[in-house]
XYZ file of C-alpha atoms in Angstrom:
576
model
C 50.350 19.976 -64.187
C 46.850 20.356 -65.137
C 46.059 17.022 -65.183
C 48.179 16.278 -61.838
C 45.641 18.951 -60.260
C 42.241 17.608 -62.027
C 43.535 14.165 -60.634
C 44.202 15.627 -56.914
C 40.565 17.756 -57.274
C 39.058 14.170 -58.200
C 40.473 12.188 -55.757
C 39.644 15.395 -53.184
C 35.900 15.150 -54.214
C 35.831 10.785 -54.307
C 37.164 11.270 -50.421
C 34.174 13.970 -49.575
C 31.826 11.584 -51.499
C 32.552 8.665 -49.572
C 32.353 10.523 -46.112
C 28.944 11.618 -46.809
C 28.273 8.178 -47.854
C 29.304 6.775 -44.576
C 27.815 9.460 -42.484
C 24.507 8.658 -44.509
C 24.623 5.235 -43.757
C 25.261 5.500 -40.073
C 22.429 8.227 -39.579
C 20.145 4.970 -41.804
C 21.100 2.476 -38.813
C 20.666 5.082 -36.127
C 17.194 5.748 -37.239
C 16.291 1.748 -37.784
C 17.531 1.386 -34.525
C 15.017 4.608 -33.134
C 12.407 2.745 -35.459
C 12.641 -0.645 -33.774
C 12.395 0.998 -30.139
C 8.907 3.305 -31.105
C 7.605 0.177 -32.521
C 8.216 -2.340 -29.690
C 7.230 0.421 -27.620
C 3.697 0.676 -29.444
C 3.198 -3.036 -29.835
C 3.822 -3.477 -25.850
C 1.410 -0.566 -25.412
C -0.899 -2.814 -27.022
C -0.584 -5.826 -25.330
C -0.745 -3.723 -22.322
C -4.414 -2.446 -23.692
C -5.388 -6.100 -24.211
C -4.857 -7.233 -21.084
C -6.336 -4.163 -19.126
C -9.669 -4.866 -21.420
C -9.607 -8.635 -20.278
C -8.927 -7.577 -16.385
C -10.330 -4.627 -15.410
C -10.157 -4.407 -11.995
C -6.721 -4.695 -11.551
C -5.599 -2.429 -8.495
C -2.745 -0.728 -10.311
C -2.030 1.432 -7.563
C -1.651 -0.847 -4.497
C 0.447 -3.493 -6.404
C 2.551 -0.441 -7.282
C 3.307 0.518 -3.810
C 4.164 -2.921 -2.179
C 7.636 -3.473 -1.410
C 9.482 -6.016 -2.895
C 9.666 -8.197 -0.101
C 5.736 -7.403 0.440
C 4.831 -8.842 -3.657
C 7.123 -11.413 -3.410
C 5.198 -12.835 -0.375
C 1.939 -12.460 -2.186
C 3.414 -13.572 -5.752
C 4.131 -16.942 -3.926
C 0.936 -17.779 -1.696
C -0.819 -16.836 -4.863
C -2.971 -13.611 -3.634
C -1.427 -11.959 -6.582
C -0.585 -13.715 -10.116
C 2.754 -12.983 -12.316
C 0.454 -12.137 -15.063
C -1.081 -9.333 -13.421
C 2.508 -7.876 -11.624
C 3.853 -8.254 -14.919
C 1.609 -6.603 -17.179
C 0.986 -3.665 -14.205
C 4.611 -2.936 -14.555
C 4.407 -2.639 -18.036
C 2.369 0.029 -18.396
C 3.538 1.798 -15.902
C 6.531 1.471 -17.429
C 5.016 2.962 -20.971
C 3.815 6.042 -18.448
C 7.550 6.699 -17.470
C 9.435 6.450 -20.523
C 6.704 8.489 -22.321
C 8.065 10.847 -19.533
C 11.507 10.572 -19.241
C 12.915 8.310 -22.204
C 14.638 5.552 -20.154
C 13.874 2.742 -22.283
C 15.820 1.857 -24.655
C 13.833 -1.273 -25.285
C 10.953 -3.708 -24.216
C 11.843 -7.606 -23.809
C 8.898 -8.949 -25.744
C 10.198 -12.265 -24.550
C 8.942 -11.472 -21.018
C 5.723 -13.204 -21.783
C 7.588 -16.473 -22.510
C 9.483 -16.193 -19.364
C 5.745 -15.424 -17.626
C 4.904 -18.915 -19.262
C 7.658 -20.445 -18.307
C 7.879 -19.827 -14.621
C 4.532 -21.515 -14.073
C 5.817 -24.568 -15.766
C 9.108 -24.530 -12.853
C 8.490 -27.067 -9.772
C 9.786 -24.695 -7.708
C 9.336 -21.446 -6.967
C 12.446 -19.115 -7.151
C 13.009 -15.781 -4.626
C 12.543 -13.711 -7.190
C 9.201 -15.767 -8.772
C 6.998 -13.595 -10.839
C 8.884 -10.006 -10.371
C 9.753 -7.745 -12.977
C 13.123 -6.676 -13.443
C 14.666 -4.519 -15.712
C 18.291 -4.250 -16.974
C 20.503 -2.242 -17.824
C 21.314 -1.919 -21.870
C 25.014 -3.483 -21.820
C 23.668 -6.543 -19.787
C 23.339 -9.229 -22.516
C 19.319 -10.700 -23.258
C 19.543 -13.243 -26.110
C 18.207 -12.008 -29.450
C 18.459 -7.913 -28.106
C 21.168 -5.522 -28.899
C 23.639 -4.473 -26.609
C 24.490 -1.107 -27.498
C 26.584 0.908 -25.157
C 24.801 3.923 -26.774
C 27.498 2.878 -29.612
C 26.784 2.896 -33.742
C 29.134 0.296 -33.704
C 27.002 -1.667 -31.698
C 23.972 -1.900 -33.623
C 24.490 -4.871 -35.857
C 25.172 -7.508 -33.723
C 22.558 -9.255 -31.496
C 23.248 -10.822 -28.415
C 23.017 -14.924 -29.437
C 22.811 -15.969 -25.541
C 21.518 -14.983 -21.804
C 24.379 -13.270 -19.969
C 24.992 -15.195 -16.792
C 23.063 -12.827 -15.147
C 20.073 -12.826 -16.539
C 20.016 -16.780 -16.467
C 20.386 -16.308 -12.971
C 17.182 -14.148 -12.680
C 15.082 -16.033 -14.634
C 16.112 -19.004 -12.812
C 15.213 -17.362 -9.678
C 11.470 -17.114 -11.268
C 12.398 -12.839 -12.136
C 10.723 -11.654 -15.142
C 13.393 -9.485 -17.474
C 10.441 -6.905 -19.031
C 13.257 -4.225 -20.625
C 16.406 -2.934 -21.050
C 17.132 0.855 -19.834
C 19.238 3.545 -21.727
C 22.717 4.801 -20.942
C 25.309 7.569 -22.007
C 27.511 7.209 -25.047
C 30.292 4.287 -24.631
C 29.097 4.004 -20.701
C 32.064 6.838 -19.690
C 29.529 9.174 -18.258
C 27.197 10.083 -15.782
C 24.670 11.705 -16.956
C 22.315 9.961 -19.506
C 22.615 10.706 -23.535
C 23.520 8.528 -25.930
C 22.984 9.819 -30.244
C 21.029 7.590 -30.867
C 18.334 6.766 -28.390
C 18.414 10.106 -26.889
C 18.659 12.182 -23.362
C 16.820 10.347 -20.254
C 15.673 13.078 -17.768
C 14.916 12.707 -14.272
C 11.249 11.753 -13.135
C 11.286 14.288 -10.859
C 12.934 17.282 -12.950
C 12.671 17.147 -16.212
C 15.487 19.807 -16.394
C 17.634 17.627 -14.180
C 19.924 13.944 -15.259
C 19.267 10.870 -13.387
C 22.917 10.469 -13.327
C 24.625 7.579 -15.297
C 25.926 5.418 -16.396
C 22.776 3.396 -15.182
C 20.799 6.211 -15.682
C 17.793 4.452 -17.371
C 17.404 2.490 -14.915
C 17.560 5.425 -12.064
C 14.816 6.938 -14.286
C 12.730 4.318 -14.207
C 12.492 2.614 -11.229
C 12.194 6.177 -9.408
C 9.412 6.596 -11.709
C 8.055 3.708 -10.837
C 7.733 1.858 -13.588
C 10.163 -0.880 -12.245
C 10.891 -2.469 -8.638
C 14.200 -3.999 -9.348
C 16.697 -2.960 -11.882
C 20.319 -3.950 -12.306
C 23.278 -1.833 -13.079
C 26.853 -1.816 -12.982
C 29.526 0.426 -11.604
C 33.062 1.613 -12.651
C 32.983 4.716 -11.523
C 29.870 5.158 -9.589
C 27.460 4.031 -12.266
C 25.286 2.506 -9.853
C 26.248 4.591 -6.653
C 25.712 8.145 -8.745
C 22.209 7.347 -10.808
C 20.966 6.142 -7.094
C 21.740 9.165 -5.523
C 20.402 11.648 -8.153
C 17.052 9.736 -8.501
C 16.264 8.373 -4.319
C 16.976 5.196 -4.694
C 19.083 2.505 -2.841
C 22.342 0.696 -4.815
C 25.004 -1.546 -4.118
C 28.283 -1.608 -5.715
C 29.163 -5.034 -4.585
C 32.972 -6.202 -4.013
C 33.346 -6.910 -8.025
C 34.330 -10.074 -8.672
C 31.280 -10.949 -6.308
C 28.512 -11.392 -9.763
C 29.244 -12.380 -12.905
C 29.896 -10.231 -15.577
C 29.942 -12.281 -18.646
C 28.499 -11.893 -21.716
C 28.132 -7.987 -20.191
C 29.306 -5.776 -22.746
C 31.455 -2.576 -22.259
C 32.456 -0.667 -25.301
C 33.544 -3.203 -27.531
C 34.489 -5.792 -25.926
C 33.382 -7.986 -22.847
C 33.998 -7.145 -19.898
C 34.863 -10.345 -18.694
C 37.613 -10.407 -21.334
C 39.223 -6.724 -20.091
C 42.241 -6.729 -18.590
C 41.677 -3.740 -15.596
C 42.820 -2.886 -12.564
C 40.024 -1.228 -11.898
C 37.009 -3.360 -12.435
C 32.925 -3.471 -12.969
C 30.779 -4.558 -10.942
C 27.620 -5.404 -11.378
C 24.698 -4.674 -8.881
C 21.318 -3.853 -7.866
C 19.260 -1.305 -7.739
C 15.843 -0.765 -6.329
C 13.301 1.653 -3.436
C 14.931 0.101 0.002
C 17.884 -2.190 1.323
C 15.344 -5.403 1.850
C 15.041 -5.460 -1.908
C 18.915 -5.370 -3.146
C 19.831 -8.157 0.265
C 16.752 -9.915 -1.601
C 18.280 -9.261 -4.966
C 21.942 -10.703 -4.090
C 20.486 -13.691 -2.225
C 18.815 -14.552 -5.100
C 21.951 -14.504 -7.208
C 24.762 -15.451 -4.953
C 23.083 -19.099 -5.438
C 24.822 -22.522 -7.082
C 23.112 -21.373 -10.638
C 25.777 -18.629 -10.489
C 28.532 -20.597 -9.450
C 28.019 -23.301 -11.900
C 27.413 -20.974 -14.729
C 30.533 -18.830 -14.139
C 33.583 -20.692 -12.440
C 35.299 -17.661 -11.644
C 33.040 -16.299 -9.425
C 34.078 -17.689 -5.425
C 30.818 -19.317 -4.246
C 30.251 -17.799 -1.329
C 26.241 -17.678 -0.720
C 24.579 -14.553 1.323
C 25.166 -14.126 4.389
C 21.781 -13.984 6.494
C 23.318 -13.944 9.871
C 25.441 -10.664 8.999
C 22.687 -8.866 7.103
C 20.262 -9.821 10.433
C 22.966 -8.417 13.018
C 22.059 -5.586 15.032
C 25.605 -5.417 17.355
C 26.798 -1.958 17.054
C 29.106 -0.857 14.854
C 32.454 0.938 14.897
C 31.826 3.561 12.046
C 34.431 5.649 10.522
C 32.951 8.731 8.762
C 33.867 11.861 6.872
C 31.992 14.499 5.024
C 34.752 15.722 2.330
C 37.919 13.765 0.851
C 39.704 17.122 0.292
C 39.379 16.396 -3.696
C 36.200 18.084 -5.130
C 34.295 19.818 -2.293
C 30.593 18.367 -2.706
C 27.102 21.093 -2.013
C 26.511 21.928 1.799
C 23.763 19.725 1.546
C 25.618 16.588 1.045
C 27.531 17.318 3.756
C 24.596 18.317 5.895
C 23.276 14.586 5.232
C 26.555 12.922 6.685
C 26.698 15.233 9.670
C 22.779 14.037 10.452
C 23.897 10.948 9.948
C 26.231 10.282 11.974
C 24.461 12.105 14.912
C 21.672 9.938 14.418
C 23.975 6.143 14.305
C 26.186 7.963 17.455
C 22.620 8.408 19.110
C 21.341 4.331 18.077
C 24.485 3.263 19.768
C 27.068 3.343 17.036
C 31.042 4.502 17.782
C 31.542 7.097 15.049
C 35.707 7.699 14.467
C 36.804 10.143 12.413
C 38.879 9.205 8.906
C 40.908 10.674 6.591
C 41.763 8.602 3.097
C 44.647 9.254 1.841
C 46.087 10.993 -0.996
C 42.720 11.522 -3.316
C 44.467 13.590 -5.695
C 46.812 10.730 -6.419
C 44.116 8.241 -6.615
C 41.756 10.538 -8.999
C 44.743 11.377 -11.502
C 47.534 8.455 -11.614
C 45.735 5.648 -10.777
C 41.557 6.188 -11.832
C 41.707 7.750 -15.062
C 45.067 6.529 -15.742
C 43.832 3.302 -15.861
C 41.393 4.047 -18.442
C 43.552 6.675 -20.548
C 46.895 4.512 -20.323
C 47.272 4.824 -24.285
C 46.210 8.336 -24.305
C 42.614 7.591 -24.748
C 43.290 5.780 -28.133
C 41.329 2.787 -27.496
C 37.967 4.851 -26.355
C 38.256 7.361 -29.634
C 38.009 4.294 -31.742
C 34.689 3.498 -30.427
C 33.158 6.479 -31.563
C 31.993 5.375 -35.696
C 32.054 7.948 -38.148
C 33.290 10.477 -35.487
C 29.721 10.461 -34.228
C 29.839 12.025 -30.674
C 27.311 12.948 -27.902
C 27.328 16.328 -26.664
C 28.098 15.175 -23.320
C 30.925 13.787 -24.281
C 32.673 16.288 -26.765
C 35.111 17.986 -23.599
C 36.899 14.544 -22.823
C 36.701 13.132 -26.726
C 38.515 16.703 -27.479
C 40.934 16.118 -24.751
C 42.224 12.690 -25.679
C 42.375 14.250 -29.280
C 44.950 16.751 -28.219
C 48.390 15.437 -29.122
C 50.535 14.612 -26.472
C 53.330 17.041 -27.349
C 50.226 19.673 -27.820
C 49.369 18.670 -24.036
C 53.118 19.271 -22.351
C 53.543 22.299 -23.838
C 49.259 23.536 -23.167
C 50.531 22.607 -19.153
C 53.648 24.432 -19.423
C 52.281 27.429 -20.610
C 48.891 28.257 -18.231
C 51.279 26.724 -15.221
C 52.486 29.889 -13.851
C 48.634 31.543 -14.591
C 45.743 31.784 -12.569
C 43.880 28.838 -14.192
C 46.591 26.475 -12.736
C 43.994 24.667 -10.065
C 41.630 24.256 -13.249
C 44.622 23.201 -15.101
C 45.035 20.505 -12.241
C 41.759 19.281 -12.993
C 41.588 19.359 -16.561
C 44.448 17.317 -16.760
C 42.136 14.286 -15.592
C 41.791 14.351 -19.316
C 43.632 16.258 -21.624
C 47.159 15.932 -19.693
C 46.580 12.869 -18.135
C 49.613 10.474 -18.072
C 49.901 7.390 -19.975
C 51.562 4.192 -19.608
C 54.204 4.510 -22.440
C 55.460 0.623 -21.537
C 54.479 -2.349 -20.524
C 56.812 -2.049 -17.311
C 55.509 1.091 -16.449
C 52.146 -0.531 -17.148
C 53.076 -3.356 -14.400
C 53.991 -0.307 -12.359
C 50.985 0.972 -12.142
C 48.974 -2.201 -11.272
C 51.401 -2.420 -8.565
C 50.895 1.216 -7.495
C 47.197 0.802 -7.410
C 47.947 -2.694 -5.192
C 49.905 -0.693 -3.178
C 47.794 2.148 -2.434
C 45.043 -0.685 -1.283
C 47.083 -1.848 1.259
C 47.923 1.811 2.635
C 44.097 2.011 2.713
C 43.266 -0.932 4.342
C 46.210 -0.468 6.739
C 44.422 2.952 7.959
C 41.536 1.177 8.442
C 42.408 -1.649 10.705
C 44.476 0.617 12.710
C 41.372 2.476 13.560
C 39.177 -0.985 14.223
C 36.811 0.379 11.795
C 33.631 -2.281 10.664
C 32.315 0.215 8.245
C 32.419 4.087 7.009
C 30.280 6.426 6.030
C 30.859 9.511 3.323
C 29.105 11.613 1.264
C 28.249 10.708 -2.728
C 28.235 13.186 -5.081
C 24.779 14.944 -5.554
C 21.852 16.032 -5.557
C 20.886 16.090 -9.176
C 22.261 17.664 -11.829
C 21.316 19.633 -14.747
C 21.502 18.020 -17.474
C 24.853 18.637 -19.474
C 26.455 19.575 -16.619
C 27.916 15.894 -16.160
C 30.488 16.199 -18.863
C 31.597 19.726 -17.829
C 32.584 18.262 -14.222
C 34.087 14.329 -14.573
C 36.420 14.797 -11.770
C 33.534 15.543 -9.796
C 32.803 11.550 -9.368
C 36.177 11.666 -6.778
C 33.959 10.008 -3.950
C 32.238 6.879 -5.492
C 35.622 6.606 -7.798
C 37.478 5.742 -4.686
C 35.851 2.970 -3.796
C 35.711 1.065 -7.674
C 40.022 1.779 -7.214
C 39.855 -0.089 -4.270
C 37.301 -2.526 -4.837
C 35.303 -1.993 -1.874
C 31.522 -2.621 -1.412
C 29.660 0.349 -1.490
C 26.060 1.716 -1.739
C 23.876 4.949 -1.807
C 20.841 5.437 0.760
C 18.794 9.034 0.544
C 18.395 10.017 3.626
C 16.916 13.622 3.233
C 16.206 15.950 0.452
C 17.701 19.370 -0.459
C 15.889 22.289 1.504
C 15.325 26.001 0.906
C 17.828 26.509 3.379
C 20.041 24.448 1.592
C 19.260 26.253 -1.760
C 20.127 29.449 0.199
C 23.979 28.221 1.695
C 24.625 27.042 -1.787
C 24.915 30.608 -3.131
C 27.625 31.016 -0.640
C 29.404 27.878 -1.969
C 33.102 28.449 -3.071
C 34.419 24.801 -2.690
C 38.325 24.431 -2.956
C 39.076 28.577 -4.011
C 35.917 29.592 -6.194
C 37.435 28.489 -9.440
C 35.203 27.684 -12.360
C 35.154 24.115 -11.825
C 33.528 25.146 -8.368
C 31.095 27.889 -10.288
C 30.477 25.273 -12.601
C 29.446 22.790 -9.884
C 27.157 25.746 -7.840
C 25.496 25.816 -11.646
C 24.906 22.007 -12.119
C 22.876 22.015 -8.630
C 20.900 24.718 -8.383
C 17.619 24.639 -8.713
C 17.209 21.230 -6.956
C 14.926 22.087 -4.165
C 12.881 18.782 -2.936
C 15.011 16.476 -4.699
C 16.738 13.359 -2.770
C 20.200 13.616 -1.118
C 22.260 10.864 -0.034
C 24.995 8.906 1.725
C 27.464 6.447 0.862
C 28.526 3.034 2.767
C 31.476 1.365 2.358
C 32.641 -1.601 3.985
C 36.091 -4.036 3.103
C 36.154 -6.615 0.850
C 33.704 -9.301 0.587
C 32.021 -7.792 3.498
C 29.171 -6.777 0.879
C 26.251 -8.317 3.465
C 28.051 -5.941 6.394
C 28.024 -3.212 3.690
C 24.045 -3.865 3.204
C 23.238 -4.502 6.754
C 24.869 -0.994 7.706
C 22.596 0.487 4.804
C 19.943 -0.941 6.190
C 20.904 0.542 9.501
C 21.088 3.893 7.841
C 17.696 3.786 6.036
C 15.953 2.918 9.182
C 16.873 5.455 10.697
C 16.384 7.937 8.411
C 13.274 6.939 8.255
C 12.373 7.353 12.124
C 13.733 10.976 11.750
């Protein structure tokens, strides 16, 4: 017996041992990972020193304030050279990161690419600008790291279609922007690169998954950036931070050699799927931005994307428009002042000559529970837990990991019991996550591709009975305090819409939140002053100043008609 429990007490300790061994070795690769950022970070700082010793007079802050149509004009008649955009944008790139941490790493390649666009006979759309990317996009000889441990051994050994595209297109990739842990989140934190604030707040997110990239180019310290969207990853980080995105229709770019969690995405099976998209200060620059890229280099490259080119004559229409609009979906009810911006809104489009209509969609519970999250929690979450090494989890994170955790017994009988209590609208929401359903077959699996094909059609069927061109709806904002984003996933219910049905859609600002604003927000009790609600009052306040947007959403492949009503928004926005 003795020996049986010196044996069980050695084998006890051998398991402990080799725990903290593993543990050890992932904190080793978290920090050589850290290390390799701080010193690209310095060695760019360095360059940037160089080059402001060689040219002194550079006028830092005028090129920073042209618009991106404005420097690519000058970038091509030669009043301003690549070299001097380029290395500008660097360092005040270095000044926003210092700030905010959205880098997660400079492209030190970006002076071969400034070489090598002088060497091309012709001169792309994009020649000479600086564009940053988003971590998961794959840049030959760089990481792609989701934020993920798991990630961190395996460089990228080719361009993703994407960025061949760019560079083609005479863009400059210059770095690669930080995101949340495993991309499932929208605020910005990630174990081993950090939390990215926003440039405005530094107690406030820029909103994720694209948050680096929100960070940055609000800051500044980049003019175009591309990001991608499942969930409002591109819509949400662009609302938070001011800035204009497109979700486009998503089979409309490429997405290979993209990486989400740990596998491609072009390889993933989804009902729902990415997109990919830009993001950037004003409309010109993302119609600029998909012009560029809907070209025959993307067609060639990647097969399965249609080749449809942009769509000048739609983008350039001014006919009016038959709008539909509404200001809540009857899911998560968003701050009065996201509201407040679609009511101004639409007054302003009804007084430019636009036919606002009133819509309803349909069933957003149904859409939010059975067919969103159930098509990323169909085994119960299994797939997602795995990605999460050594049990290593961001803080942002821990409510959801947690909830898939719970056994699915452990979940029937958790519902059963709080059911008849008062939590039972908080139970309706939690079970996003910890109750969700799961697809226990592969018929019922079918089933629900079918249901979300189904519920398309119902949508789409609303839509063309009331003539609609576009609509416009709010987007979940302003800003939030960081953390707050993993309390309140099911907040996300009105860009999540949209990726279910894969509409275009993009995110103007339009206004910014008032003291008056800050003042009707105290009063706020969205659907019956649960704590979801309290906890949604909490995430917001304190946001005085800070942008607030709109959302535009137009059918499939109408993505120019999608941008040209943005446009339509921002100017007159603008006017007001």
């Amino acid at each position: 017996l003795s020996a049986a429990l010196a044996l069980l007490g050695g084998s006890a300790a051998a398991v402990v041992v080799w725990k903290w061994l593993g543990k050890r070795q992932i904190q080793k690769q978290m920090e050589e990972a850290r290390r390799t950022r701080d010193e690209g970070v310095k060695k760019m700082a360095k360059v940037v020193q160089q080059f402001r010793e060689q040219v002194p007079s550079v006028q830092t802050d005028t090129i920073l304030s042209l618009p991106l149509l404005e420097l690519t004009r000058r970038l091509r008649e030669g009043s301003l050279s690549p070299k001097t955009v380029l290395y500008t944008y660097l360092e005040k790139a270095l000044e926003v990161t210092r700030q905010t941490n959205c880098l997660r790493h400079f492209i030190p390649e970006c002076e071969e690419q400034l070489q090598e666009i002088q060497r091309q006979e012709e001169k792309g759309l994009l020649y000479g600008i600086p564009v940053s990317i988003k971590d998961h996009i794959g840049h030959k000889g760089h990481l792609s790291t989701c934020g993920l441990v798991q990630c961190l051994g395996t460089v990228v050994q080719e361009d993703s279609v994407l960025v061949k595209v760019l560079k083609r297109q005479g863009a400059i990739p210059f770095a690669m922007t930080n995101v949340p842990q495993s991309l499932f989140s929208y605020d910005c934190s990630n174990p081993i690169f950090g939390q990215t604030l926003h440039p405005f707040n530094r107690q406030k997110s820029p909103g994720g998954s694209s948050g680096g990239e929100g960070a940055l180019i609000a800051g500044g310290g980049s003019i175009l950036g591309i990001g991608s969207d499942i969930g409002g990853s591109i819509r949400l980080p662009s609302s938070f931070c001011g800035l204009c995105g497109l979700k486009p229709t998503a089979e409309r770019l490429s997405v290979w050699c993209t990486r989400l969690l740990n596998m491609d995405v072009c390889s993933r099976p989804t009902p729902v799927p990415c997109a990919m998209g830009p993001m950037a200060r004003d409309v010109d620059s993302l119609a600029l931005c998909m012009k560029a890229l809907l070209c025959q280099e993307m067609f060639r490259l990647d097969p399965t994307v249609p080749p449809i080119p942009f769509n000048e004559e739609v983008y350039s229409s001014s006919a009016p428009l038959r709008v539909g609009y509404y200001d809540t979906d009857g899911y998560f009810p968003l701050p009065p002042c996201m509201r407040r911006a679609v009511q101004e809104t639409r007054g302003a489009l009804q007084a430019a000559g636009h036919q606002l209509v009133p819509f309803s969609p349909p069933r957003i519970h149904y859409v939010m529970t059975e067919l969103f999250l159930k098509t990323f929690f169909a085994d119960g979450g299994r797939a997602w837990l795995d990605v999460f090494t050594g049990g290593i989890v961001d803080p942002s994170l821990k409510s959801q990991v947690n909830g898939c955790k719970i056994p699915r017994l452990a979940k029937k009988l958790l519902a059963l019991i709080l059911k008849p209590l008062q939590f039972l609208l908080l139970l309706l929401k939690l079970k996003n996550v910890a109750t969700i359903s799961t697809c226990r077959s592969v018929k019922e699996m079918w089933n629900h591709h079918h249901e979300i094909q189904a519920y398309r059609t119902e949508f789409i069927d609303r839509w063309k009975e009331l003539q609609l061109d576009v609509v416009l709806c709010p987007v979940l904002g302003p800003a939030f305090t960081t953390g707050y984003p993993g309390k309140l996933l099911t907040a996300i219910s009105s860009t999540m819409l949209y990726n279910v049905l894969n509409f275009p859609a993009g995110v103007v600002p339009v206004s910014t939140v008032t003291e008056a604003d800050e003042e009707e927000l105290k009063l706020y009790q969205g659907c019956c002053d649960d704590p979801w609600d309290q906890t949604l009052k909490q995430a917001v306040a304190g946001a005085v100043g800070l942008p607030v947007a709109v959302q535009c959403v137009a059918l499939p492949w109408r993505d120019e008609l999608c941008l040209r009503f943005m446009k339509e928004v921002e100017t007159l926005s603008r006017e007001k």
